[in-house]
Amino acid sequence: MTPAQSQLVETVQQRFGPKVATTEAEAIAPWLTDWRGRYHGEAPALLSPGSTNEVAAIVALAAAAGVPLVPQGGNTGMVGGATPPTDGSALLLSLRRMNRIRALSPVSNLAVAEAGVILADLRTAAEVAGRRFPLDLGARGSATIGGLVSTNAGGTQVLRFGTMRSLVAGVEAVLPDGSIHNGVAALKKDNRGYDLNQLLIGAEGTLGIVTAATLRLVPGAAARAVGWVGLESPAAALQLLRMLEAGTSAVESFEILPEKTLALVLRHVPGTRRPLATAHPWHVLIEAVATDPTAEAPAALLERLLGPALERELAGDAVIAASEAQAEDFWRIRHSISEAERAGGPALQHDISVPVDDMPRFMIEGGAEAEARFPGTEAVAYGHLGDGNVHFHVRAPAGVDPQVWYAEDGPGISRHVHDMVVAAGGSISAEHGIGQMKRAELERLSAPSRMTVLRAIKTALDPHNILNPGKLVALAPDAARP
Amino acid sequence: MTPAQSQLVETVQQRFGPKVATTEAEAIAPWLTDWRGRYHGEAPALLSPGSTNEVAAIVALAAAAGVPLVPQGGNTGMVGGATPPTDGSALLLSLRRMNRIRALSPVSNLAVAEAGVILADLRTAAEVAGRRFPLDLGARGSATIGGLVSTNAGGTQVLRFGTMRSLVAGVEAVLPDGSIHNGVAALKKDNRGYDLNQLLIGAEGTLGIVTAATLRLVPGAAARAVGWVGLESPAAALQLLRMLEAGTSAVESFEILPEKTLALVLRHVPGTRRPLATAHPWHVLIEAVATDPTAEAPAALLERLLGPALERELAGDAVIAASEAQAEDFWRIRHSISEAERAGGPALQHDISVPVDDMPRFMIEGGAEAEARFPGTEAVAYGHLGDGNVHFHVRAPAGVDPQVWYAEDGPGISRHVHDMVVAAGGSISAEHGIGQMKRAELERLSAPSRMTVLRAIKTALDPHNILNPGKLVALAPDAARP
């Protein structure tokens, strides 16, 4: 620990009590590695403020002492964005103690949640009030609101309600100079200059530390229906989605997967079973939700809309879950893909998006191109077709040593996938962010003028590089430290 | 004209032809004054590029020569944001020639419109394709997409579909160094660092010149119903809105006005008539739109939902337009308020917002407080209750000399109104922006740390203060010019 770091820890303990700063290795250890175990860093202390004012005081002290801070919520990120640097130069700043839902109004359909509120808890609180917070993802039991705002999280409910950005009505954050940005008032219209709330959403804690957010709630679900459709191709799936969208706004999820992924799940995840008796090269899981109890029941709606698709042979076969238990079984397949993929052997994962209309082509041609270019690999794409966002995995050839393959072939394969994405006008990070994982690729694939702008924004707001240094965008080496 | 300006004009004419740069006073004159006639500036030349590449070349030349540019669309702004400075130091850059709708897809529900496309033209093009572009405001026949994006425009359809920000899926812009930011790909998910699209929306042309935008379309209207409700108070109106929202998502407009405003319209606008036979202190205009032809007809829906409100005496009386002609008559009252206000005598106008739930209190208490504080004045608030945004006008006492009153009493009255808004956690610019009109008030009422951040962003992206200097945020005098 440097003298500046020691001094900071001591001052924090004196002012706010011993539990707000700890240097105990055991307490710190769980937070030094990302949950996938791909990134590991060092930090001599863990700061755990309990209020916005405490965060502000800590950031002001850190700025004055030139000690960088790495903000962290549930530590469920996918790109190493919350893992401290390896040299121990930064302190960890956990927002987990700030876990109050300050307000939740079913009348104004807004909730104000502190950064450390866990997604599942917010969803439950909304349900108790007869509303929903319509963002969902696998890490719901650990992921926190602050992290979800800071990474503009996506998930399986984006189709109808958008990503985190469209659900955030206000942001409270501590800026790099220790001042508090109070943007939680949730004004529906506010044109007072550059929108700092929007700038902080998705900034990965590099421009400010999100301490609370005002979040939009949507009507509670009166009824839902979950369907499973077998079909010929991603192109047919997108046509089906467009047909559904023309007839209803009730479709909240539309997830695509190829037969080989379904087969992998059935093989590796006990208790899963094939939803349809017939064989199909592609599958789609559809969820429709009615929020108005007087509206057509979602099951009847899906049946009415899927009928013509079956007649026109856009869909090969379809089934609508007859019970909640069966609906859960269908979702279980979708949610088990990661687990099955891990059991299936080494694979490189890419979180990519292209314009929705181009995604069917990309899934087929991109997959074929990757497999041809890297003999023995198998490319698999599945996920949020309606968002133009799939998880594009490239599996290792049979028999390779995983570590050797990751190290020697991995970077070239990922670069190739990203090149294809950029050629299609897409994004190399659809929903996971940049963190440390994709920083070099962002640099390689962005116009230099764009990188100049990103760096200029970072330098303008955080001139001493105090907040989450080295994430998202690297400053020039000589500008990296005060 | 300075030598640098002459040189720039000459180069532009040589490279792109004579019509792309003019120094003719007659051609320039109409664009030197804002449409309300409150701001007047000077510019020795008017540049009218026809493509993004021409804009980029002009900005690069201007940056190299240190010649500021003032971007302008339809010149319909409310805060002098598109009026050049009075000293002739800047050239006008009109985007009006860039008026192509590059693409419009009813399948993906997206349109790509260049900056100079007029709002009414885009709305018509969407309707022809069976869709709607759901942003509407009085200046629809002149206002352009570039200006609407750059000011994050609002209007009368925000309730259901949000402001311009929520309708923009992508932005193309020329940055202050002449590089092109190509963000029109309309990726539904894209987390590649700070969101420049979001930063450019509402930046009033001070960070980049918007040259095109990808815009979301919504389903076409299958049927609409327009209702008029008389009631006791803004609080009753908000309760009514919440009741409607609990029963339907079809309400697209919910506009409130007091009896005295209705009376003013009836007095000054020929052909208008009172929608209800009974007298009420407050009135609400409601529009409900069905997008699904199989859904309940909006007239029946409004009748069904308004019934209980009448029974519970939340509404005193209500009528649903029996024909399109009658619906237009109702809307005519709303759209004639500005005209009637002008005929009614001098008034100070404030475009303000507070949290929606607090607006009824603010309208009553704020109005009473302003009238008590400035004897003889009359305060009137009307507009978008459901957005928490009203136009808060303070009318001059009878018999005063307008110019004297504007000059001597005006600033103090506006400061008082803005102080009340800030005390309520609101915004002094809900939908019009800052421009030159509210720059000093923004400075007076913002936390110094916030102004520091706004200035830092402007300086970072436009270090030589080339784009729309002096609008939105003033740089320190010594940093104002290269």
JSON list of N, CA and C in Angstrom, two decimals, chain A residues 244-276:
[
{"chain": "A", "resi": 244, "resn": "LEU", "atom": "N", "xyz": [-45.72, -11.18, -36.22]},
{"chain": "A", "resi": 244, "resn": "LEU", "atom": "CA", "xyz": [-46.26, -11.02, -34.87]},
{"chain": "A", "resi": 244, "resn": "LEU", "atom": "C", "xyz": [-46.35, -9.54, -34.51]},
{"chain": "A", "resi": 245, "resn": "GLU", "atom": "N", "xyz": [-45.27, -8.80, -34.83]},
{"chain": "A", "resi": 245, "resn": "GLU", "atom": "CA", "xyz": [-45.24, -7.38, -34.47]},
{"chain": "A", "resi": 245, "resn": "GLU", "atom": "C", "xyz": [-46.34, -6.60, -35.19]},
{"chain": "A", "resi": 246, "resn": "ALA", "atom": "N", "xyz": [-46.69, -7.05, -36.40]},
{"chain": "A", "resi": 246, "resn": "ALA", "atom": "CA", "xyz": [-47.75, -6.35, -37.14]},
{"chain": "A", "resi": 246, "resn": "ALA", "atom": "C", "xyz": [-49.10, -6.57, -36.46]},
{"chain": "A", "resi": 247, "resn": "GLY", "atom": "N", "xyz": [-49.21, -7.65, -35.69]},
{"chain": "A", "resi": 247, "resn": "GLY", "atom": "CA", "xyz": [-50.50, -7.97, -35.10]},
{"chain": "A", "resi": 247, "resn": "GLY", "atom": "C", "xyz": [-50.64, -7.64, -33.63]},
{"chain": "A", "resi": 248, "resn": "THR", "atom": "N", "xyz": [-49.51, -7.37, -32.95]},
{"chain": "A", "resi": 248, "resn": "THR", "atom": "CA", "xyz": [-49.58, -7.16, -31.51]},
{"chain": "A", "resi": 248, "resn": "THR", "atom": "C", "xyz": [-48.33, -6.46, -31.01]},
{"chain": "A", "resi": 249, "resn": "SER", "atom": "N", "xyz": [-48.44, -5.79, -29.87]},
{"chain": "A", "resi": 249, "resn": "SER", "atom": "CA", "xyz": [-47.25, -5.26, -29.21]},
{"chain": "A", "resi": 249, "resn": "SER", "atom": "C", "xyz": [-46.96, -6.06, -27.95]},
{"chain": "A", "resi": 250, "resn": "ALA", "atom": "N", "xyz": [-47.60, -7.23, -27.82]},
{"chain": "A", "resi": 250, "resn": "ALA", "atom": "CA", "xyz": [-47.49, -8.00, -26.57]},
{"chain": "A", "resi": 250, "resn": "ALA", "atom": "C", "xyz": [-46.26, -8.91, -26.51]},
{"chain": "A", "resi": 251, "resn": "VAL", "atom": "N", "xyz": [-45.53, -9.06, -27.63]},
{"chain": "A", "resi": 251, "resn": "VAL", "atom": "CA", "xyz": [-44.38, -9.97, -27.62]},
{"chain": "A", "resi": 251, "resn": "VAL", "atom": "C", "xyz": [-43.22, -9.33, -26.86]},
{"chain": "A", "resi": 252, "resn": "GLU", "atom": "N", "xyz": [-42.79, -9.95, -25.78]},
{"chain": "A", "resi": 252, "resn": "GLU", "atom": "CA", "xyz": [-41.73, -9.39, -24.95]},
{"chain": "A", "resi": 252, "resn": "GLU", "atom": "C", "xyz": [-40.40, -10.10, -25.15]},
{"chain": "A", "resi": 253, "resn": "SER", "atom": "N", "xyz": [-40.44, -11.35, -25.58]},
{"chain": "A", "resi": 253, "resn": "SER", "atom": "CA", "xyz": [-39.18, -12.08, -25.82]},
{"chain": "A", "resi": 253, "resn": "SER", "atom": "C", "xyz": [-39.32, -12.86, -27.12]},
{"chain": "A", "resi": 254, "resn": "PHE", "atom": "N", "xyz": [-38.22, -12.93, -27.85]},
{"chain": "A", "resi": 254, "resn": "PHE", "atom": "CA", "xyz": [-38.19, -13.68, -29.10]},
{"chain": "A", "resi": 254, "resn": "PHE", "atom": "C", "xyz": [-36.75, -14.15, -29.26]},
{"chain": "A", "resi": 255, "resn": "GLU", "atom": "N", "xyz": [-36.49, -15.36, -28.75]},
{"chain": "A", "resi": 255, "resn": "GLU", "atom": "CA", "xyz": [-35.13, -15.87, -28.65]},
{"chain": "A", "resi": 255, "resn": "GLU", "atom": "C", "xyz": [-34.94, -17.02, -29.63]},
{"chain": "A", "resi": 256, "resn": "ILE", "atom": "N", "xyz": [-33.85, -16.93, -30.40]},
{"chain": "A", "resi": 256, "resn": "ILE", "atom": "CA", "xyz": [-33.61, -17.96, -31.41]},
{"chain": "A", "resi": 256, "resn": "ILE", "atom": "C", "xyz": [-32.45, -18.86, -30.99]},
{"chain": "A", "resi": 257, "resn": "LEU", "atom": "N", "xyz": [-32.53, -20.15, -31.34]},
{"chain": "A", "resi": 257, "resn": "LEU", "atom": "CA", "xyz": [-31.38, -21.03, -31.16]},
{"chain": "A", "resi": 257, "resn": "LEU", "atom": "C", "xyz": [-31.39, -22.11, -32.23]},
{"chain": "A", "resi": 258, "resn": "PRO", "atom": "N", "xyz": [-30.20, -22.56, -32.64]},
{"chain": "A", "resi": 258, "resn": "PRO", "atom": "CA", "xyz": [-30.13, -23.63, -33.64]},
{"chain": "A", "resi": 258, "resn": "PRO", "atom": "C", "xyz": [-30.31, -25.00, -32.99]},
{"chain": "A", "resi": 259, "resn": "GLU", "atom": "N", "xyz": [-30.66, -25.97, -33.83]},
{"chain": "A", "resi": 259, "resn": "GLU", "atom": "CA", "xyz": [-30.86, -27.35, -33.34]},
{"chain": "A", "resi": 259, "resn": "GLU", "atom": "C", "xyz": [-29.65, -27.83, -32.55]},
{"chain": "A", "resi": 260, "resn": "LYS", "atom": "N", "xyz": [-28.43, -27.50, -33.04]},
{"chain": "A", "resi": 260, "resn": "LYS", "atom": "CA", "xyz": [-27.25, -28.05, -32.33]},
{"chain": "A", "resi": 260, "resn": "LYS", "atom": "C", "xyz": [-27.15, -27.51, -30.92]},
{"chain": "A", "resi": 261, "resn": "THR", "atom": "N", "xyz": [-27.61, -26.30, -30.69]},
{"chain": "A", "resi": 261, "resn": "THR", "atom": "CA", "xyz": [-27.59, -25.76, -29.33]},
{"chain": "A", "resi": 261, "resn": "THR", "atom": "C", "xyz": [-28.65, -26.44, -28.48]},
{"chain": "A", "resi": 262, "resn": "LEU", "atom": "N", "xyz": [-29.85, -26.63, -29.06]},
{"chain": "A", "resi": 262, "resn": "LEU", "atom": "CA", "xyz": [-30.88, -27.36, -28.32]},
{"chain": "A", "resi": 262, "resn": "LEU", "atom": "C", "xyz": [-30.39, -28.76, -27.94]},
{"chain": "A", "resi": 263, "resn": "ALA", "atom": "N", "xyz": [-29.75, -29.43, -28.91]},
{"chain": "A", "resi": 263, "resn": "ALA", "atom": "CA", "xyz": [-29.25, -30.78, -28.66]},
{"chain": "A", "resi": 263, "resn": "ALA", "atom": "C", "xyz": [-28.21, -30.78, -27.53]},
{"chain": "A", "resi": 264, "resn": "LEU", "atom": "N", "xyz": [-27.36, -29.75, -27.53]},
{"chain": "A", "resi": 264, "resn": "LEU", "atom": "CA", "xyz": [-26.34, -29.63, -26.48]},
{"chain": "A", "resi": 264, "resn": "LEU", "atom": "C", "xyz": [-26.99, -29.48, -25.11]},
{"chain": "A", "resi": 265, "resn": "VAL", "atom": "N", "xyz": [-28.03, -28.67, -25.04]},
{"chain": "A", "resi": 265, "resn": "VAL", "atom": "CA", "xyz": [-28.74, -28.48, -23.77]},
{"chain": "A", "resi": 265, "resn": "VAL", "atom": "C", "xyz": [-29.36, -29.80, -23.32]},
{"chain": "A", "resi": 266, "resn": "LEU", "atom": "N", "xyz": [-30.05, -30.48, -24.25]},
{"chain": "A", "resi": 266, "resn": "LEU", "atom": "CA", "xyz": [-30.72, -31.73, -23.89]},
{"chain": "A", "resi": 266, "resn": "LEU", "atom": "C", "xyz": [-29.70, -32.76, -23.39]},
{"chain": "A", "resi": 267, "resn": "ARG", "atom": "N", "xyz": [-28.50, -32.73, -23.99]},
{"chain": "A", "resi": 267, "resn": "ARG", "atom": "CA", "xyz": [-27.47, -33.70, -23.63]},
{"chain": "A", "resi": 267, "resn": "ARG", "atom": "C", "xyz": [-26.88, -33.41, -22.24]},
{"chain": "A", "resi": 268, "resn": "HIS", "atom": "N", "xyz": [-26.70, -32.13, -21.94]},
{"chain": "A", "resi": 268, "resn": "HIS", "atom": "CA", "xyz": [-25.92, -31.79, -20.74]},
{"chain": "A", "resi": 268, "resn": "HIS", "atom": "C", "xyz": [-26.75, -31.33, -19.55]},
{"chain": "A", "resi": 269, "resn": "VAL", "atom": "N", "xyz": [-27.99, -30.95, -19.77]},
{"chain": "A", "resi": 269, "resn": "VAL", "atom": "CA", "xyz": [-28.76, -30.40, -18.65]},
{"chain": "A", "resi": 269, "resn": "VAL", "atom": "C", "xyz": [-29.88, -31.35, -18.28]},
{"chain": "A", "resi": 270, "resn": "PRO", "atom": "N", "xyz": [-29.76, -31.98, -17.13]},
{"chain": "A", "resi": 270, "resn": "PRO", "atom": "CA", "xyz": [-30.75, -32.99, -16.74]},
{"chain": "A", "resi": 270, "resn": "PRO", "atom": "C", "xyz": [-32.15, -32.39, -16.63]},
{"chain": "A", "resi": 271, "resn": "GLY", "atom": "N", "xyz": [-33.12, -33.16, -17.03]},
{"chain": "A", "resi": 271, "resn": "GLY", "atom": "CA", "xyz": [-34.51, -32.73, -16.85]},
{"chain": "A", "resi": 271, "resn": "GLY", "atom": "C", "xyz": [-35.05, -31.89, -17.98]},
{"chain": "A", "resi": 272, "resn": "THR", "atom": "N", "xyz": [-34.22, -31.55, -18.94]},
{"chain": "A", "resi": 272, "resn": "THR", "atom": "CA", "xyz": [-34.74, -30.79, -20.08]},
{"chain": "A", "resi": 272, "resn": "THR", "atom": "C", "xyz": [-35.29, -31.76, -21.12]},
{"chain": "A", "resi": 273, "resn": "ARG", "atom": "N", "xyz": [-36.31, -31.32, -21.83]},
{"chain": "A", "resi": 273, "resn": "ARG", "atom": "CA", "xyz": [-36.86, -32.17, -22.89]},
{"chain": "A", "resi": 273, "resn": "ARG", "atom": "C", "xyz": [-37.23, -31.32, -24.09]},
{"chain": "A", "resi": 274, "resn": "ARG", "atom": "N", "xyz": [-37.28, -31.97, -25.24]},
{"chain": "A", "resi": 274, "resn": "ARG", "atom": "CA", "xyz": [-37.58, -31.33, -26.52]},
{"chain": "A", "resi": 274, "resn": "ARG", "atom": "C", "xyz": [-39.04, -30.84, -26.52]},
{"chain": "A", "resi": 275, "resn": "PRO", "atom": "N", "xyz": [-39.27, -29.54, -26.77]},
{"chain": "A", "resi": 275, "resn": "PRO", "atom": "CA", "xyz": [-40.65, -29.04, -26.73]},
{"chain": "A", "resi": 275, "resn": "PRO", "atom": "C", "xyz": [-41.52, -29.57, -27.87]},
{"chain": "A", "resi": 276, "resn": "LEU", "atom": "N", "xyz": [-40.91, -29.82, -29.03]},
{"chain": "A", "resi": 276, "resn": "LEU", "atom": "CA", "xyz": [-41.70, -30.29, -30.18]},
{"chain": "A", "resi": 276, "resn": "LEU", "atom": "C", "xyz": [-41.29, -31.71, -30.55]}
]
